[in-house]
XYZ file of C-alpha atoms in Angstrom:
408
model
C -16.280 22.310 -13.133
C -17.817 19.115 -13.902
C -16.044 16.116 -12.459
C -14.681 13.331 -14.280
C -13.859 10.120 -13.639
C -10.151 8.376 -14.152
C -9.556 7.219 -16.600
C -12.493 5.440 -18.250
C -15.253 6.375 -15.496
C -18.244 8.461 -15.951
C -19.588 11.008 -15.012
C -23.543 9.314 -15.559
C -21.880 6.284 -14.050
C -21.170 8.325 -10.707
C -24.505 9.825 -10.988
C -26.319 6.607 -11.002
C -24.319 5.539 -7.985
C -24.796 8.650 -5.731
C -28.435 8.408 -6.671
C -28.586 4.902 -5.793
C -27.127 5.391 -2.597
C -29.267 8.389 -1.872
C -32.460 5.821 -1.797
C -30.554 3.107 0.050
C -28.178 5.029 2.509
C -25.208 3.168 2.363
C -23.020 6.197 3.800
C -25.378 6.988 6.579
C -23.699 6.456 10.104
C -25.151 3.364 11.342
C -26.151 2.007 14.923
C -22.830 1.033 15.589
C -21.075 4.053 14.307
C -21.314 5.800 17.767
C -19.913 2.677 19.490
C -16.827 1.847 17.397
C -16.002 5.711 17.555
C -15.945 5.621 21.301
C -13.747 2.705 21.709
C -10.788 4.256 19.578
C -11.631 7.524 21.442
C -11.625 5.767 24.908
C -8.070 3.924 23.404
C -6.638 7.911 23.109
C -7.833 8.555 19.168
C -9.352 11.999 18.378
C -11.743 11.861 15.507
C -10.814 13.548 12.399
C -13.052 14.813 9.998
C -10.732 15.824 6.424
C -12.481 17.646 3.499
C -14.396 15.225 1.122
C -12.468 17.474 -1.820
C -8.896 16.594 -1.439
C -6.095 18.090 -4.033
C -5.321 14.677 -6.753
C -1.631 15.078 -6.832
C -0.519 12.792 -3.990
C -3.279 10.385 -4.635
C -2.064 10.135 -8.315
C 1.682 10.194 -6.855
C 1.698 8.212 -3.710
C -1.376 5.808 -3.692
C -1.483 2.210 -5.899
C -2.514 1.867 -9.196
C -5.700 0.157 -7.661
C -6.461 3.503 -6.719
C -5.345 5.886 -9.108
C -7.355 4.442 -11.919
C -10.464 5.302 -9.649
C -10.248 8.274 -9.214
C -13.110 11.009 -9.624
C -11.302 14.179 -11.242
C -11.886 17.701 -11.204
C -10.228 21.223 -11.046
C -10.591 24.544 -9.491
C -10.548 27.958 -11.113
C -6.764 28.587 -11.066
C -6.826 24.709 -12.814
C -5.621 22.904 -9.689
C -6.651 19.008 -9.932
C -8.658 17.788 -6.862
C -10.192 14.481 -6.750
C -12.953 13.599 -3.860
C -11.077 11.440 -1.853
C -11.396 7.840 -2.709
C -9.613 6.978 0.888
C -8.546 8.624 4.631
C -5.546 7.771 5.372
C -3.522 10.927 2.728
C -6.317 13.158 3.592
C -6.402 12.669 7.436
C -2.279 12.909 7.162
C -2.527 16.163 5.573
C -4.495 17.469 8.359
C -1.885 16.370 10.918
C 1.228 17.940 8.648
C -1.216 21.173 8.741
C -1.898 21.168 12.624
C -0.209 22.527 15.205
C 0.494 19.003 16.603
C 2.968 18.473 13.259
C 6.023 16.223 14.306
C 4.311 14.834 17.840
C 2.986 12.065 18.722
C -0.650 11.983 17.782
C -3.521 9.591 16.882
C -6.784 10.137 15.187
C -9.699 8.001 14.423
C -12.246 8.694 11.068
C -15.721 7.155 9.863
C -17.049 8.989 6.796
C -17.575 8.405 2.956
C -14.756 8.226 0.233
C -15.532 7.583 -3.196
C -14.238 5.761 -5.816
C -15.421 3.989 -9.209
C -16.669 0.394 -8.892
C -18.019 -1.203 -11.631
C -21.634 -2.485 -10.785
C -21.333 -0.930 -7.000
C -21.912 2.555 -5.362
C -18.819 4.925 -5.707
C -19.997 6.094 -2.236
C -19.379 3.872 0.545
C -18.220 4.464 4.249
C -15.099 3.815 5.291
C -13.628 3.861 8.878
C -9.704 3.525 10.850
C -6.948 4.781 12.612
C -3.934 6.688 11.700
C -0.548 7.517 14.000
C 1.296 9.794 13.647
C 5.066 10.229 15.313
C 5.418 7.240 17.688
C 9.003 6.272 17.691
C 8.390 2.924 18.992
C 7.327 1.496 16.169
C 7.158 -2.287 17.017
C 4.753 -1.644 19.477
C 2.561 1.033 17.881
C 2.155 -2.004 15.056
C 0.970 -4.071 17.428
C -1.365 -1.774 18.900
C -2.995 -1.433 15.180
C -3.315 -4.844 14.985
C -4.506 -5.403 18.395
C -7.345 -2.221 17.458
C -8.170 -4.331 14.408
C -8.586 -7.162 16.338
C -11.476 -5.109 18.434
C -12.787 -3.557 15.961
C -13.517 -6.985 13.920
C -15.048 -8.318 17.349
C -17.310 -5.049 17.488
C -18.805 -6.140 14.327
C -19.442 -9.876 16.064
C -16.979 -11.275 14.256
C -14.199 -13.083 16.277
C -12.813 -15.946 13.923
C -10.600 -14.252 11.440
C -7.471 -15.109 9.648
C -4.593 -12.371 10.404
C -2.393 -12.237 7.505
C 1.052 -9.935 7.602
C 4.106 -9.274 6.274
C 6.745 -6.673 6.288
C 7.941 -4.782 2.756
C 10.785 -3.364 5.228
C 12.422 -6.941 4.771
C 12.208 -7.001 1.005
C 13.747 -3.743 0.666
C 16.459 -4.922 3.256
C 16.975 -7.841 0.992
C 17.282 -5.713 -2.287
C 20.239 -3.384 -0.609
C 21.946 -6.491 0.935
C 21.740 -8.017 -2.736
C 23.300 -4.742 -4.200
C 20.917 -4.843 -7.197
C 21.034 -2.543 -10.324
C 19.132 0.343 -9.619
C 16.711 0.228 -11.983
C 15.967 -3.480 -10.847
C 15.516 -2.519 -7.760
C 13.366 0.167 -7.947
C 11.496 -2.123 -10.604
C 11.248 -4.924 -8.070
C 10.005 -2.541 -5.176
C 7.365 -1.135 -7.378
C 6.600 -4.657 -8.235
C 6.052 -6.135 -5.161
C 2.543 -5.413 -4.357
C 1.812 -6.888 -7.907
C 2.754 -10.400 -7.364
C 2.551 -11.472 -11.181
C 4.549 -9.229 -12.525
C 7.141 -9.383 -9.489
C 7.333 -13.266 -10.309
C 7.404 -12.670 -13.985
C 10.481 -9.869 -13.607
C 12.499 -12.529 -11.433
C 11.818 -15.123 -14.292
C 13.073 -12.754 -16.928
C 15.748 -11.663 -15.383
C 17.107 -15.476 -15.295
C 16.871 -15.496 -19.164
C 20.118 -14.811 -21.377
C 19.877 -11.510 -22.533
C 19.487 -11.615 -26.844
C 21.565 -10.228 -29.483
C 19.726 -8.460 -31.731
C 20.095 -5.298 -33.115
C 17.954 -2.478 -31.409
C 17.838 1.172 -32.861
C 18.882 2.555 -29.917
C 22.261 0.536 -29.481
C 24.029 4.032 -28.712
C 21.965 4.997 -26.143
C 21.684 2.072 -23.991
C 25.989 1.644 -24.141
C 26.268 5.541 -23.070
C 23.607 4.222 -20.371
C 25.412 1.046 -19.308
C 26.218 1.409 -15.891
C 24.520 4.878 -14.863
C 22.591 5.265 -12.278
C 18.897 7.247 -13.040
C 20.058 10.766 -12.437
C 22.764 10.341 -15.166
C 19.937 8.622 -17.431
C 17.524 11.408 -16.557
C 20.044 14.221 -17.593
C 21.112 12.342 -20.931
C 17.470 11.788 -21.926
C 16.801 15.077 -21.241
C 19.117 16.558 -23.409
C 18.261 14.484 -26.131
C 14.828 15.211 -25.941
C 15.736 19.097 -25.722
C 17.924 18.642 -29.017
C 14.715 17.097 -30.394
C 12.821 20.016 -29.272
C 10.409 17.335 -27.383
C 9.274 16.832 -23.665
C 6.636 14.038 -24.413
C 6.963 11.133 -26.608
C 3.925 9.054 -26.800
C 2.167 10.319 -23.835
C 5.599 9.087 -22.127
C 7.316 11.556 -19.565
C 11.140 12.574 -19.803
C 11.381 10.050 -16.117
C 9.132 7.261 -17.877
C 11.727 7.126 -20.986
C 14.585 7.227 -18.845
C 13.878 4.595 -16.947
C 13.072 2.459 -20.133
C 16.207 2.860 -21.621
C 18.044 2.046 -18.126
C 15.816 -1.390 -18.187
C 17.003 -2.019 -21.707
C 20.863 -1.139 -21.180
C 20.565 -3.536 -17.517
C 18.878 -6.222 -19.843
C 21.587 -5.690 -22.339
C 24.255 -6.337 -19.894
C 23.177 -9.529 -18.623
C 20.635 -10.994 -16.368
C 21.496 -10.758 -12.767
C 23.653 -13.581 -10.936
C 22.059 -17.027 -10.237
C 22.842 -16.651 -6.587
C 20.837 -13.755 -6.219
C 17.707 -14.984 -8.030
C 18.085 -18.062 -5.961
C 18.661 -15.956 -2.702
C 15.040 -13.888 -3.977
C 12.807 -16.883 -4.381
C 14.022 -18.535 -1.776
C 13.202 -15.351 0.346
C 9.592 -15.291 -1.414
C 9.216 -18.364 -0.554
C 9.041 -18.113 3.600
C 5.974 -18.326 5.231
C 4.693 -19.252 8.381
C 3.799 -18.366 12.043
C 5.841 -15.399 12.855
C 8.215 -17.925 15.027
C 8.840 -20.016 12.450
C 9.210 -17.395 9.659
C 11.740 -15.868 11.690
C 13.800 -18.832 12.055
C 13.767 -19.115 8.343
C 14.749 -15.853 7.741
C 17.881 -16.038 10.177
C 18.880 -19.062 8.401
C 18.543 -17.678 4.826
C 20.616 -14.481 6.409
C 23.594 -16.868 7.535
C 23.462 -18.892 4.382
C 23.589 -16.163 2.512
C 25.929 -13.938 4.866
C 23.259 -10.897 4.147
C 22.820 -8.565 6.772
C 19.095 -7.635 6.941
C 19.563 -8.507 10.960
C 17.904 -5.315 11.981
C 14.698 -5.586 9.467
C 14.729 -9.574 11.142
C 14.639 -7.854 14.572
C 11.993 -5.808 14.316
C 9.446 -8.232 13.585
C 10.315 -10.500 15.943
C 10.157 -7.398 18.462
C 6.718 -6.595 16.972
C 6.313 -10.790 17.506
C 6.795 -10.225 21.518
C 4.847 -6.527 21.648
C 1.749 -8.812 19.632
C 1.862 -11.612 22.566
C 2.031 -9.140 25.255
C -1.461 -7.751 24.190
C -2.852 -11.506 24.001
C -2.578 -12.171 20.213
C -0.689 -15.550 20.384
C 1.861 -15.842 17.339
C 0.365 -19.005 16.441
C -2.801 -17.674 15.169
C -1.009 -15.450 12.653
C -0.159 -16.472 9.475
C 3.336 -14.208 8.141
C 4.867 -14.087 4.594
C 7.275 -12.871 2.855
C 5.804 -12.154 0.133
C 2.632 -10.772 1.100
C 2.274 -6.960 0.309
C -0.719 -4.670 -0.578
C -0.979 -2.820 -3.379
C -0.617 0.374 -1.917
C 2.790 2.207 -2.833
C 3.294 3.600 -0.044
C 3.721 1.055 2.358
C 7.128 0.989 4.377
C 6.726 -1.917 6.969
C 4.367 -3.635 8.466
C 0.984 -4.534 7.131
C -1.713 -6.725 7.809
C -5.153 -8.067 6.408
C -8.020 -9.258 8.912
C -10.161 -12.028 6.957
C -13.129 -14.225 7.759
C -11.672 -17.275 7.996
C -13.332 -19.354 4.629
C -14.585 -15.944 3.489
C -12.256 -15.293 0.254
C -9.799 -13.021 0.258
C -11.490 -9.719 0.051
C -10.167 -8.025 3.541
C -12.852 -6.798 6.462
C -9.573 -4.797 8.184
C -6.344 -3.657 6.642
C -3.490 -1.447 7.234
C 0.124 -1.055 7.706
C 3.345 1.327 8.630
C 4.039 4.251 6.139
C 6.867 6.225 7.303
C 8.477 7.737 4.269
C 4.509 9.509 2.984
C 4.933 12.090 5.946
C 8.217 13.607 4.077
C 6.800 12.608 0.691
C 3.334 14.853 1.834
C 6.000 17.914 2.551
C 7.003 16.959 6.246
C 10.745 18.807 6.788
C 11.199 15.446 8.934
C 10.729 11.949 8.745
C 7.525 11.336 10.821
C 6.683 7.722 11.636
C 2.840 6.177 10.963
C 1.077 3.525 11.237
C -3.025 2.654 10.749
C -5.374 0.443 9.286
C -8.873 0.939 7.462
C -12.157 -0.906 8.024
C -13.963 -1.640 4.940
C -17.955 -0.995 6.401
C -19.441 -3.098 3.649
C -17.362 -5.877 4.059
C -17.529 -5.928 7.627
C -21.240 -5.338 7.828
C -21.507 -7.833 5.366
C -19.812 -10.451 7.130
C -21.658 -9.860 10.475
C -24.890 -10.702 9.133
C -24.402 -13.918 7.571
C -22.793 -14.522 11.164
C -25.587 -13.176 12.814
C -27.737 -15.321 10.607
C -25.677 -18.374 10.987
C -25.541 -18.200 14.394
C -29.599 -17.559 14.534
C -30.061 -21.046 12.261
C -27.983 -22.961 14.439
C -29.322 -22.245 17.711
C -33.171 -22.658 15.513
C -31.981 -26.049 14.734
């Protein structure tokens, strides 16, 4: 079957790409390939080399929309949806659910094409990391990515780099110590990789609700105070009565949680306290010393207890200054996420300092895609990606730099 691209890629468009790359070989393994793979190997990683065709479900499920709308589609015979894999880290996880090494502590390195659609750039390009898998101490197996990042940047020639982190384990903390509606908190977790629309939810949710008439008025009071299962279930019958299962391309789930957003609007916007409790959470930033101080403050202000999310970064904190990385040179918010779904804890950007804010490293912890990937347990795991281009990129002009300056 031909394969098509998701949603408004093409198929020429791919075409072009791969033929492009095919006279310039961006995805050929370059000098430094053999290098980089021997200093994760020689730090206990086993390379891993997953199938380029990878089935689409949990990249349509599990990955962020930055993703999903890049994905190139196909299907099988029996009309199974695969996608080539437009990243690693699902498809190298996969492997490790499959193996016999399932539920242990294991690590595995990668460098190999993934493809996704770029407008104006190849949908080929190389792509290289670290995933672990099953490591129960988790504060220090995020500081070993970080510290791995740090090498791997420096293999490249580039040593001045901005470290950016944060911790979505502390927002979701915060959301069950706030004891949100659910469908604003599973709103606000889906929103907080998208920083626009998690600021513009907060500042709607401080409006007055309205009082005008809405055609649905029944169903949103049945809904008032249900949680989504209940919603689910009512919708469902409804639409079963109706003799429907789609309504304008929306799923039964999709609908649902519409009408729980309207009947939470309808009851009122959330307390002032707690907006002010959010943005004032947003708002911390810092070294990782200093954020931490905040946050302990903002926890006895408020009288939340998110103590143990607080604890393990600053344990992660002391794990990151045993391996040399100096707290000072790291810049921690709040508020910084990446817009990957799946993300559980930790994550981190490496940066060329003055260099925008595309990433040249990035990764973070993932614990619940193990069990979402059909693990019977919850398997802990951790990595970070190298974007090649980026990072090849940015060591030339380095290289180049450095070559004028010493000419001069």
């Amino acid at each position: 079957n031909a394969i098509r691209a998701c949603p408004e890629n093409t198929l020429e468009s791919m075409a072009f790409d791969m033929s492009r790359s095919a006279e310039t070989p961006a995805t050929r393994s370059p000098p430094w390939a053999d290098g980089l793979l021997s200093s994760f190997a020689q730090a206990g990683y086993v390379k891993a080399e997953p199938a380029i065709l990878q089935p689409a479900e949990p990249f349509l499920d599990l990955s962020g929309e930055d993703i999903r709308k890049s994905l190139y589609l196909t299907s099988d015979a029996g009309g199974e949806e695969l996608c080539l894999r437009p990243d690693l880290t699902i498809p190298v996880a996969r492997d490790y659910l499959a193996s016999e090494r399932a539920g242990q502590p294991a690590g595995f390195c990668y460098l190999g094409p993934v493809f996704r659609y770029r407008a104006g750039r190849p949908s080929e390009f190389l792509q290289a990391g670290i995933e672990s898998f099953g490591r129960q101490d988790r504060a220090a197996a995020d500081a070993e990515m970080l510290a791995l990042g740090l090498e791997a940047a420096a293999a490249f020639g580039i040593t001045d780099v901005e470290i950016r982190t944060g911790d979505v384990a502390l927002f979701t903390a915060l959301i069950d110590a706030l004891d949100l509606y659910p469908v604003w908190r599973r709103r606000l977790m889906k929103d907080f990789n998208r920083k626009i629309n998690l600021a513009q939810d907060i500042e709607r949710l401080t409006l007055a609700t309205g009082t005008g008439h809405n055609e649905y008025e029944g169903v949103l009071a049945a809904l008032a105070g249900s949680d989504r299962k209940a919603a689910l279930a009512l919708v469902t019958d409804m639409m079963s009565i109706a003799g429907a299962t789609i309504v304008g391309g929306r799923t039964l789930d999709e609908i649902a949680d519409r009408f729980l957003e309207q009947s939470t609007l309808k009851s009122g916007a959330l307390p002032r306290d707690a907006l002010t409790i959010l943005k004032r959470f947003l708002a911390i930033s810092g070294d990782p010393d200093d954020a931490l101080g905040q946050l302990r403050a903002l926890a006895s202000d408020a009288g939340l207890n998110i103590d143990a999310a607080i604890d393990q970064v600053e344990s992660r904190t002391g794990f990151m200054a045993a391996r040399g990385i100096e707290p000072r040179r790291i810049s921690f918010a709040t508020s910084f996420g990446r817009s990957v779904d799946y993300y559980t804890g930790f994550e981190f950007e490496l940066q060329r300092k003055g260099g925008g804010d595309e990433p040249l490293i990035a990764g973070g912890r993932y614990d619940g895609l193990m069990t979402q990937l059909g693990a019977t347990t919850p398997i802990p795991a951790v990595g970070f990606s190298i974007w090649i281009e980026a990072a090849t990129k940015c060591a030339n002009e380095t290289s180049a730099s450095r070559a004028g300056g010493s000419a001069s």
